[in-house]
Short mmCIF file of C-alpha atoms in Angstrom, two decimals:
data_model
loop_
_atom_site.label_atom_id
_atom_site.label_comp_id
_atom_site.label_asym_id
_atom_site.label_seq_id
_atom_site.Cartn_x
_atom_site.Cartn_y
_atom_site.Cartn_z
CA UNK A 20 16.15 -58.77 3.02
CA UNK A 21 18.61 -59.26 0.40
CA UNK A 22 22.37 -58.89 1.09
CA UNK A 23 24.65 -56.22 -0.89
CA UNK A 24 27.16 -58.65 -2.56
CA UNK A 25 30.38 -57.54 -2.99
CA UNK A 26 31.05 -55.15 -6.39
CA UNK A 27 33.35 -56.98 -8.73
CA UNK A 28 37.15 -56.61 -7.71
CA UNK A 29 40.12 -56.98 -10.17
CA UNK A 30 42.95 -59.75 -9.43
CA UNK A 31 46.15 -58.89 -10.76
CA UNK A 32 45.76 -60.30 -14.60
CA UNK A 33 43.51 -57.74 -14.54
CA UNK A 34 40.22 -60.30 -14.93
CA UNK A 35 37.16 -59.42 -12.52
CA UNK A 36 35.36 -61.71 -10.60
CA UNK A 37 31.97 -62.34 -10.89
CA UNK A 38 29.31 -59.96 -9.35
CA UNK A 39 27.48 -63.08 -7.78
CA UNK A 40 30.56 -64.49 -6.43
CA UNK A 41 30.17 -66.01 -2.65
CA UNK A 42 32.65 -67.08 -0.09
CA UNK A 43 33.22 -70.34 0.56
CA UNK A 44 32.13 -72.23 4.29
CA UNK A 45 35.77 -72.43 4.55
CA UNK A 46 36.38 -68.81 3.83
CA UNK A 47 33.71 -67.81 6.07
CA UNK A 48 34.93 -65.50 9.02
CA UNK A 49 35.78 -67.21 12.42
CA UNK A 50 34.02 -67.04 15.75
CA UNK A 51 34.77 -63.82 17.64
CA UNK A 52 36.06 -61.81 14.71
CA UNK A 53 35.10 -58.62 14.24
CA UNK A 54 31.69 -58.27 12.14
CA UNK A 55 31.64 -54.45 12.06
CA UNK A 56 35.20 -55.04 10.50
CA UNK A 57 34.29 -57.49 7.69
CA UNK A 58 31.10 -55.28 7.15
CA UNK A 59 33.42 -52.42 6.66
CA UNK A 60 35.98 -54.24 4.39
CA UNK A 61 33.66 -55.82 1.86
CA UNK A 62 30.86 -53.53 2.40
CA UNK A 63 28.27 -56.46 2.40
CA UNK A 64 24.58 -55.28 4.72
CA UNK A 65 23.73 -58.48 6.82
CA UNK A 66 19.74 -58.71 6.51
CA UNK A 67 18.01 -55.91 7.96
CA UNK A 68 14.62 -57.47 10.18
CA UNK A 69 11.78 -55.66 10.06
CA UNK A 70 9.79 -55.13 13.45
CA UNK A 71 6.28 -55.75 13.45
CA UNK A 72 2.88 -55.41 16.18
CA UNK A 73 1.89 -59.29 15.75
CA UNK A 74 2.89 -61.30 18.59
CA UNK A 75 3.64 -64.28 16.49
CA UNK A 76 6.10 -62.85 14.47
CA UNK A 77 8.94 -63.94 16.03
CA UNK A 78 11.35 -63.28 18.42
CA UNK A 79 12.52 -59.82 16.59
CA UNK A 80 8.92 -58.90 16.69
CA UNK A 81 9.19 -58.57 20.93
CA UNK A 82 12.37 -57.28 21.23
CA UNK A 83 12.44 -53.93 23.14
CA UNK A 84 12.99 -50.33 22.10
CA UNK A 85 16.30 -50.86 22.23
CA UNK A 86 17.59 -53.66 20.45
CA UNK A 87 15.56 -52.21 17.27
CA UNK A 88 17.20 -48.74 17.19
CA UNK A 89 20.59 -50.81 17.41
CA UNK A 90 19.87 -53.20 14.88
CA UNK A 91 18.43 -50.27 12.53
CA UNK A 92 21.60 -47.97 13.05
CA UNK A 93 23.75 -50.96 12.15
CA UNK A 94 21.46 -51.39 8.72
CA UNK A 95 21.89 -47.93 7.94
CA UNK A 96 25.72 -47.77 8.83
CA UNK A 97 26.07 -50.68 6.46
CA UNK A 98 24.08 -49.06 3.96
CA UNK A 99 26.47 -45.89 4.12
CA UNK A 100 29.73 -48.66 3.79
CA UNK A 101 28.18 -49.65 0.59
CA UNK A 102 27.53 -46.41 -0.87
CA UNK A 103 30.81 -45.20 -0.20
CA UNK A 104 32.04 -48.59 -1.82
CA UNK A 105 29.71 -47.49 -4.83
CA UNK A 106 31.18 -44.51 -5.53
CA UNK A 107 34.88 -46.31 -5.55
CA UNK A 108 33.07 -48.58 -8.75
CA UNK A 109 31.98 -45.27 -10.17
CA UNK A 110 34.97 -43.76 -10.37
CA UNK A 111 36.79 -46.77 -11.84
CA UNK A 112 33.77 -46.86 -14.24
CA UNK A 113 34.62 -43.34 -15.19
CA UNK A 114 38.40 -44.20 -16.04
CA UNK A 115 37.06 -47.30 -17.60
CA UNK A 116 34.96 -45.47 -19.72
CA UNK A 117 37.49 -42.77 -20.62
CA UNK A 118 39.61 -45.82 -21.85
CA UNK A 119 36.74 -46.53 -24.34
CA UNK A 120 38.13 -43.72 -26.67
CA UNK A 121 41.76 -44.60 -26.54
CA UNK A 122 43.67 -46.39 -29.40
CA UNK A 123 44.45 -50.51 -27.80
CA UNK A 124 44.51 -53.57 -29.28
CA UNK A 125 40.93 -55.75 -30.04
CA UNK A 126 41.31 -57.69 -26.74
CA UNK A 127 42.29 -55.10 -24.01
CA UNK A 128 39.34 -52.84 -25.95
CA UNK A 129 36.50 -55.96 -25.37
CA UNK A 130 38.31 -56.82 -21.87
CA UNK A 131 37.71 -53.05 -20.78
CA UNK A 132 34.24 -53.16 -22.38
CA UNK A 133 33.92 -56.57 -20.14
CA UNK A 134 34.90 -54.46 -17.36
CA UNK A 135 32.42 -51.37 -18.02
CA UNK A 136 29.47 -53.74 -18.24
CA UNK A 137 30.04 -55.87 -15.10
CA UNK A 138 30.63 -52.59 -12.97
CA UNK A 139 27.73 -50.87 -14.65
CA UNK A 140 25.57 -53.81 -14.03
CA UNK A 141 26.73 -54.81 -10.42
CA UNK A 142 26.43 -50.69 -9.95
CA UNK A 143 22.86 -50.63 -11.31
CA UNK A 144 21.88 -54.03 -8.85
CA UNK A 145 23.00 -52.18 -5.66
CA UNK A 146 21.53 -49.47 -6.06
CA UNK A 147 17.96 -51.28 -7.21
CA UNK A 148 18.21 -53.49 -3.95
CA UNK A 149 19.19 -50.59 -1.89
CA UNK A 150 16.31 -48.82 -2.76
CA UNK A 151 14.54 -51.64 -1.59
CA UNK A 152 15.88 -51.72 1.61
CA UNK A 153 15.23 -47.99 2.10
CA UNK A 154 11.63 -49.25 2.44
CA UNK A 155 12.61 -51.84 4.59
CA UNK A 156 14.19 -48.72 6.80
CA UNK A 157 10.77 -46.55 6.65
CA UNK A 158 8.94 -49.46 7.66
CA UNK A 159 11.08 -50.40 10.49
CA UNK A 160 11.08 -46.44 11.15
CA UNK A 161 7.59 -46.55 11.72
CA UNK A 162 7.44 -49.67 14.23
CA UNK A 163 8.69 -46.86 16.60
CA UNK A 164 7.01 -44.41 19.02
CA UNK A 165 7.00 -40.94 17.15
CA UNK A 166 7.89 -37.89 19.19
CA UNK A 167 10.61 -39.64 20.87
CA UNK A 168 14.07 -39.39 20.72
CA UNK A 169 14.65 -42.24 19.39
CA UNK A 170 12.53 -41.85 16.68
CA UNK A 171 13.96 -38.56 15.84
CA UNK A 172 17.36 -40.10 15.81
CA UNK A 173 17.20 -43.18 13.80
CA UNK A 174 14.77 -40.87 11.12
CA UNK A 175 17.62 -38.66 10.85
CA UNK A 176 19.87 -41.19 10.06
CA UNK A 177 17.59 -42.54 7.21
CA UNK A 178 17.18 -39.24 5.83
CA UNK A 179 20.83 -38.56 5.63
CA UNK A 180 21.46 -41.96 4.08
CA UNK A 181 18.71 -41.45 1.80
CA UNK A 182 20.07 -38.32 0.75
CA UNK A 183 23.75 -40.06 0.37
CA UNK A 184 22.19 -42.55 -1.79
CA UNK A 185 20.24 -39.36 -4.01
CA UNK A 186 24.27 -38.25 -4.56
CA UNK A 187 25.17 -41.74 -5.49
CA UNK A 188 22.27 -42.09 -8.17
CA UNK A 189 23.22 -38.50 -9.31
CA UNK A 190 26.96 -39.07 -9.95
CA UNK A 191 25.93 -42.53 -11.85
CA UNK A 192 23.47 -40.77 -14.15
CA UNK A 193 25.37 -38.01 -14.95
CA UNK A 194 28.65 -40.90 -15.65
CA UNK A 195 26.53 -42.56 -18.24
CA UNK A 196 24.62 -39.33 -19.64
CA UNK A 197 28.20 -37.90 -20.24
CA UNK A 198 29.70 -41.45 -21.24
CA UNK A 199 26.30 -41.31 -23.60
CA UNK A 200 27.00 -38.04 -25.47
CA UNK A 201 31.00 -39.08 -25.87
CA UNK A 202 29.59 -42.31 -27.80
CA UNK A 203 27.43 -40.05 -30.30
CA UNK A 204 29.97 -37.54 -31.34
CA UNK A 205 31.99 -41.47 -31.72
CA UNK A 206 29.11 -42.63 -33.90
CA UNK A 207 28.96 -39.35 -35.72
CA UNK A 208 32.85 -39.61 -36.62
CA UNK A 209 32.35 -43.24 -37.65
CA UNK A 210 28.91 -42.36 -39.73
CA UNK A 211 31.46 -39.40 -41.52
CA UNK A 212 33.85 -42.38 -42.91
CA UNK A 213 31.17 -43.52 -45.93
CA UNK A 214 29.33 -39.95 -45.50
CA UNK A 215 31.01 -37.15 -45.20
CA UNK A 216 28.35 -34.94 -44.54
CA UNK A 217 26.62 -36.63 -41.94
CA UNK A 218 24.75 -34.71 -39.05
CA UNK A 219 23.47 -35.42 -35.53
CA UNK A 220 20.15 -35.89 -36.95
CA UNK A 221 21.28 -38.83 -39.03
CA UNK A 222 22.88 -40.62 -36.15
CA UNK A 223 18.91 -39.51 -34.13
CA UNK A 224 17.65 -41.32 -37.24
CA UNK A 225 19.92 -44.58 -37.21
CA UNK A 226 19.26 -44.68 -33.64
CA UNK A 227 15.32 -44.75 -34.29
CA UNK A 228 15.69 -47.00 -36.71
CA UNK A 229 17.29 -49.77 -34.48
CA UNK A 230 20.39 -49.91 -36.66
CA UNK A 231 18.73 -50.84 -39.77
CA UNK A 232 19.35 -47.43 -41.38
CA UNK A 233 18.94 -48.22 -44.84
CA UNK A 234 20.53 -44.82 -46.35
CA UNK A 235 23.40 -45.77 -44.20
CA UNK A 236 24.05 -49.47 -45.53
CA UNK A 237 23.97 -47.92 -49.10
CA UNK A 238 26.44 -45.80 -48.23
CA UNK A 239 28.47 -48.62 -47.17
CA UNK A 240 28.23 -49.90 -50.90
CA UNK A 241 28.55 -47.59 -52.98
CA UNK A 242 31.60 -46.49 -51.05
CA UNK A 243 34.98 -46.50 -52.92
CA UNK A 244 36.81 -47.38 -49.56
CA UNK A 245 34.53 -50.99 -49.15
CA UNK A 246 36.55 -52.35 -46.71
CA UNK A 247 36.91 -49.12 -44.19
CA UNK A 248 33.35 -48.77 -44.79
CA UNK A 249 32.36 -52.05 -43.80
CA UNK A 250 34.38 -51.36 -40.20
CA UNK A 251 32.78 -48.35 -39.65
CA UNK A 252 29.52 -50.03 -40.39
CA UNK A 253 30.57 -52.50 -37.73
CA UNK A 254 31.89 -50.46 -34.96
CA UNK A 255 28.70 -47.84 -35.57
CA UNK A 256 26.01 -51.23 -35.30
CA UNK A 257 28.34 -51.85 -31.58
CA UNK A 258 28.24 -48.01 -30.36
CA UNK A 259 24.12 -48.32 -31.35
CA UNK A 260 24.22 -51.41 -28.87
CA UNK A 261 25.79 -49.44 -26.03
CA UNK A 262 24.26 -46.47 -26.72
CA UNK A 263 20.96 -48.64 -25.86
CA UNK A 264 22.05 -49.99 -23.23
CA UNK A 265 22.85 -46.59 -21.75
CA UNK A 266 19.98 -44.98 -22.72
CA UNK A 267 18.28 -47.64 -20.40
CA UNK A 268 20.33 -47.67 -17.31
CA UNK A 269 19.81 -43.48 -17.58
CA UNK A 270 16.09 -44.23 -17.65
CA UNK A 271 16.38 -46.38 -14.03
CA UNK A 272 18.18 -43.92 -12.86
CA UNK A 273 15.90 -41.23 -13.36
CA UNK A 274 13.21 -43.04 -11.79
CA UNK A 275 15.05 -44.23 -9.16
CA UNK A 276 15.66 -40.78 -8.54
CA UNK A 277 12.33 -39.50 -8.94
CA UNK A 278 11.14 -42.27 -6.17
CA UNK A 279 13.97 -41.30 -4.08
CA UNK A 280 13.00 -37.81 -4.38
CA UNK A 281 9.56 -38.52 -3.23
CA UNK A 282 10.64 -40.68 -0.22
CA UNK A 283 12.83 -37.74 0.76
CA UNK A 284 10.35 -35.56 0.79
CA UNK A 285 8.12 -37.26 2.69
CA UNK A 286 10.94 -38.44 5.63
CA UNK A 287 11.89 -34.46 5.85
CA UNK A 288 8.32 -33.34 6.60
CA UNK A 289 7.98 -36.34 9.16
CA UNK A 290 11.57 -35.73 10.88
CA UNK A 291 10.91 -32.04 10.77
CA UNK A 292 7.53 -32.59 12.66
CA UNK A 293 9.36 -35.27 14.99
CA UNK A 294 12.43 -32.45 15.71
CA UNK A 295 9.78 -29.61 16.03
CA UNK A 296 8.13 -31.85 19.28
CA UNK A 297 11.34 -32.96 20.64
CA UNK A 298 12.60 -29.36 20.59
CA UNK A 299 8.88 -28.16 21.98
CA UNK A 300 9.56 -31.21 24.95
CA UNK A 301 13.09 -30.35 25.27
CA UNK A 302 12.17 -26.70 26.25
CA UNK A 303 9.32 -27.78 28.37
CA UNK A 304 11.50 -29.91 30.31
CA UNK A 305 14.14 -26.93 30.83
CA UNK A 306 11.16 -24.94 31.87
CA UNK A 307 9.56 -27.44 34.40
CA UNK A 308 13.35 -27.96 35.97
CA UNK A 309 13.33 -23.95 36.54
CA UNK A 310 9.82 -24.20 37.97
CA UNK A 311 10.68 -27.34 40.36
CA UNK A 312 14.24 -25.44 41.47
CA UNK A 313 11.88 -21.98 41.78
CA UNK A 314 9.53 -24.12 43.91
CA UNK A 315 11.94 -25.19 46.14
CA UNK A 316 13.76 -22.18 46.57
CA UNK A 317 10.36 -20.83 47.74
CA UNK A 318 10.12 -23.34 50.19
CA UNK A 319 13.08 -23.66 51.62
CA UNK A 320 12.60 -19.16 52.04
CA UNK A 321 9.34 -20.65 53.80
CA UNK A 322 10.49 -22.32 56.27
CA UNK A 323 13.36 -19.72 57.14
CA UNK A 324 10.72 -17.26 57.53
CA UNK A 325 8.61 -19.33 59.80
CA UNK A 326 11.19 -19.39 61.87
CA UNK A 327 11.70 -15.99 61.64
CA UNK A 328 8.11 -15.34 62.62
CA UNK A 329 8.06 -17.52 65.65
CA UNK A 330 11.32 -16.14 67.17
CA UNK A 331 9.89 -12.74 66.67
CA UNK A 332 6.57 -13.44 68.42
CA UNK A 333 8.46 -15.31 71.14
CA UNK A 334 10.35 -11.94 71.75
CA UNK A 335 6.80 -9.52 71.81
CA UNK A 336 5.42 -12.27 74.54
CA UNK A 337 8.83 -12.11 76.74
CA UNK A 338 8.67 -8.18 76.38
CA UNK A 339 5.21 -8.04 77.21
CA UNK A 340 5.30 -10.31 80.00
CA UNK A 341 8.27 -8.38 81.68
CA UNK A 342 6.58 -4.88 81.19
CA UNK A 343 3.74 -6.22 82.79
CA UNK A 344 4.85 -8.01 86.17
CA UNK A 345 7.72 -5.32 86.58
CA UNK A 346 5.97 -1.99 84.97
CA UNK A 347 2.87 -2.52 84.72
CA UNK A 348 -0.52 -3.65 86.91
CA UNK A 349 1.15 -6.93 87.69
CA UNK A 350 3.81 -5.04 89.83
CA UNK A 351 1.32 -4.61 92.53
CA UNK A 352 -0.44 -8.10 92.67
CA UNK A 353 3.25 -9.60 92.99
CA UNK A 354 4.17 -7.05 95.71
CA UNK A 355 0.48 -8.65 97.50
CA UNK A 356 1.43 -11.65 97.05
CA UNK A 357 4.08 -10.84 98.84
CA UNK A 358 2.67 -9.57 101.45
CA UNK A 359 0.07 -12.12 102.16
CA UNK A 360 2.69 -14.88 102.22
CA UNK A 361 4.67 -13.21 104.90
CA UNK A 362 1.69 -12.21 107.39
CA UNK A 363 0.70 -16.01 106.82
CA UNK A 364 4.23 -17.17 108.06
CA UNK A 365 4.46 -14.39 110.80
CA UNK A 366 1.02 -15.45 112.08
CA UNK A 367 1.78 -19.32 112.02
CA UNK A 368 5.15 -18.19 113.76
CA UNK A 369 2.97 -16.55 116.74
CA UNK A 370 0.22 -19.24 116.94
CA UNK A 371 3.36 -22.13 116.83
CA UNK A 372 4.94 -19.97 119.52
CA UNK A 373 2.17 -19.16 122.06
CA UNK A 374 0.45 -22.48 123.97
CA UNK A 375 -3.37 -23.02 123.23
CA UNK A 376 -5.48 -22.69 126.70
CA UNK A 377 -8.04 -25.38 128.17
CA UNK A 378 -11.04 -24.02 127.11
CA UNK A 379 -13.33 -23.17 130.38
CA UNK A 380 -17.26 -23.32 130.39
CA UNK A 381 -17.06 -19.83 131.26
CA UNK A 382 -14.52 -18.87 128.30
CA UNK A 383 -16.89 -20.67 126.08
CA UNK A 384 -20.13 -18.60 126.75
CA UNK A 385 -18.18 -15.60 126.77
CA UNK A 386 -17.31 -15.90 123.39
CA UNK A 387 -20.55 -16.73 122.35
CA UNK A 388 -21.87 -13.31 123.66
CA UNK A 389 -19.52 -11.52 121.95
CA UNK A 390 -19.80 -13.28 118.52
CA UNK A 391 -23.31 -12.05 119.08
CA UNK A 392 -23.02 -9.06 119.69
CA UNK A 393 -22.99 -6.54 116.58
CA UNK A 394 -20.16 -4.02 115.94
CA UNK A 395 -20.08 -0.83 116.66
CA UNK A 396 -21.16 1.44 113.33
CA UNK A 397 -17.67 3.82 112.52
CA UNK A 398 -18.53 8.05 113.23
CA UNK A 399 -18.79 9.15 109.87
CA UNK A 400 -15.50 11.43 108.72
CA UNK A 401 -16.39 15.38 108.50
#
């Protein structure tokens, strides 16, 4: 992409420098200086690189995410340097202008006409190739992922630049349309020297005529005062020259407005889509981090309550337990318990304490007998 070159500057005679003038290799800036700084003091755009799909493009092509939003917010910062150094060459083209209709000598009149064209034409070059670039920009916009933030970003930026660059174009045609109309009533004035009662619709007609106005030259003849005559046919044939040549520049600058218009347009309804989904994300995120910290809150009341739960079904069990074995039907089988485990130990006492006898024959058969013989059956009660 082409590189803004720097607008012409005046030394001190008062000369400008040529539009196309370059730096020198020995005038070039050293290792480690600042390039943001020279950027900012001669408001020059290094070449913007556009970003493409196709592996094989180069080594720009595969750069990440990144390094393409940083290298398109330094085009556009650029971009805004130059524009703000544009409207510096405006205003000096405004005083130069103004100068136009002051009383100076021949040569400080065609060195401030000198001046007017190369600022007009250096003016009208920027703003062509910046135009241009602003291309370059949507097509470097559109390597990127849309809904993102960075897309939203960096399309901001171009529409605000863009719209910088609409003020620019504005202020320039509205410089040469008034600049135009001062140059008529001029013309008219000089027209009124050899013919007194000339209107706006004779200078229309010399204009359409391409400065051949016949009725005009006869004038100039048949004029008393030849020689005045013969100036003002000069300096009207010089105002018809500018007046063409700012009749042209204010058609460019109509179209370029009238493209820059459309671009506009069509960047606003993009970024206003991209801004409407990053808003739409935005909130869904907020939501989704209440609904996570909701979620958790919930769980961590969960497990609190669990705990609650199990201590209070630990206390039923231990309350139940207790009013059983001490108030209720378990009182009784402990008290057996009891009971049976101290006739056992009372009974082992006597059998430890009294010495087994030899069994006899005659023990033996006794005991059979009465192991046979059945038991008494109890009277019944009355």
């Amino acid at each position: 992409m082409s590189q803004y070159q720097r607008p012409p500057q005046q030394d001190s005679r008062g000369a400008y420098e040529p539009a196309n003038a370059r730096a020198s290799p020995a005038q070039s800036p050293p290792v480690g200086r600042d390039r943001m700084a020279e950027l900012r003091a001669a408001g020059i755009q290094r070449p913007m690189t556009v970003y493409s799909n196709d592996p094989n493009a180069g080594v720009a092509a595969g750069s990440p995410s990144g390094a393409v939003v940083a290298e398109f917010l330094d085009d556009v910062a650029a971009m805004d340097r130059a524009l703000r150094r544009v409207k510096e060459d405006l205003a000096r083209l405004d005083q130069s202008q103004r100068r136009v209709f002051d009383a100076m000598p021949e040569r400080q009149a065609a060195e401030n006409q000198r001046e007017i064209d190369a600022i007009t034409a250096q003016t009208k070059s920027v703003l062509s190739r910046m135009r241009d670039d602003l291309n370059h920009l949507d097509a470097q916009l559109a390597t990127l992922t849309r809904g993102t933030a960075d897309y939203a970003m960096c399309g901001n930026q171009l529409v605000t630049v863009k719209k910088r660059y609409q003020e620019q174009v504005q202020a320039f045609h509205a410089l040469e349309t008034a600049f135009q109309g001062r140059q008529r009533d001029r013309l008219l004035r000089e027209m009124r020297i050899v013919k007194p009662d000339a209107t706006a619709n004779d200078v229309d007609e010399y204009l359409a005529s391409g400065g051949q106005g016949g009725i005009f030259a006869q004038e100039v003849l048949h004029s008393a005062r030849y020689g005045d005559a013969r100036n003002a046919l000069r300096a009207v044939q010089d105002r018809h020259a500018e007046l063409r040549a700012i009749e042209a520049t204010v058609e460019e600058l109509a179209q370029l407005f009238l493209d820059l218009n459309t671009l506009i347009e069509q960047q606003d309804y993009t970024i206003n889509q991209v801004t409407e989904y990053v808003e739409a994300t935005t909130n869904d995120l907020e939501r989704g981090e209440k609904e996570v910290d909701k979620a958790v809150e919930i769980r961590k009341n969960s497990i609190k309550w669990s705990w609650y739960l199990c201590g209070c079904v630990v206390l039923i069990l231990a309350a139940v337990a207790i009013w059983l074995f001490v108030f209720g039907p378990g009182k009784d089988w402990i008290k057996g318990s009891g009971n049976s485990s101290g006739s056992t130990t009372t009974t082992v006492v006597v059998v430890t304490a009294t010495p087994t006898p030899t069994p006899t024959a005659s023990g033996i058969a006794k005991s059979l007998l009465d192991a046979w013989t059945p038991a008494p059956t109890p009277a019944p009660t009355p």
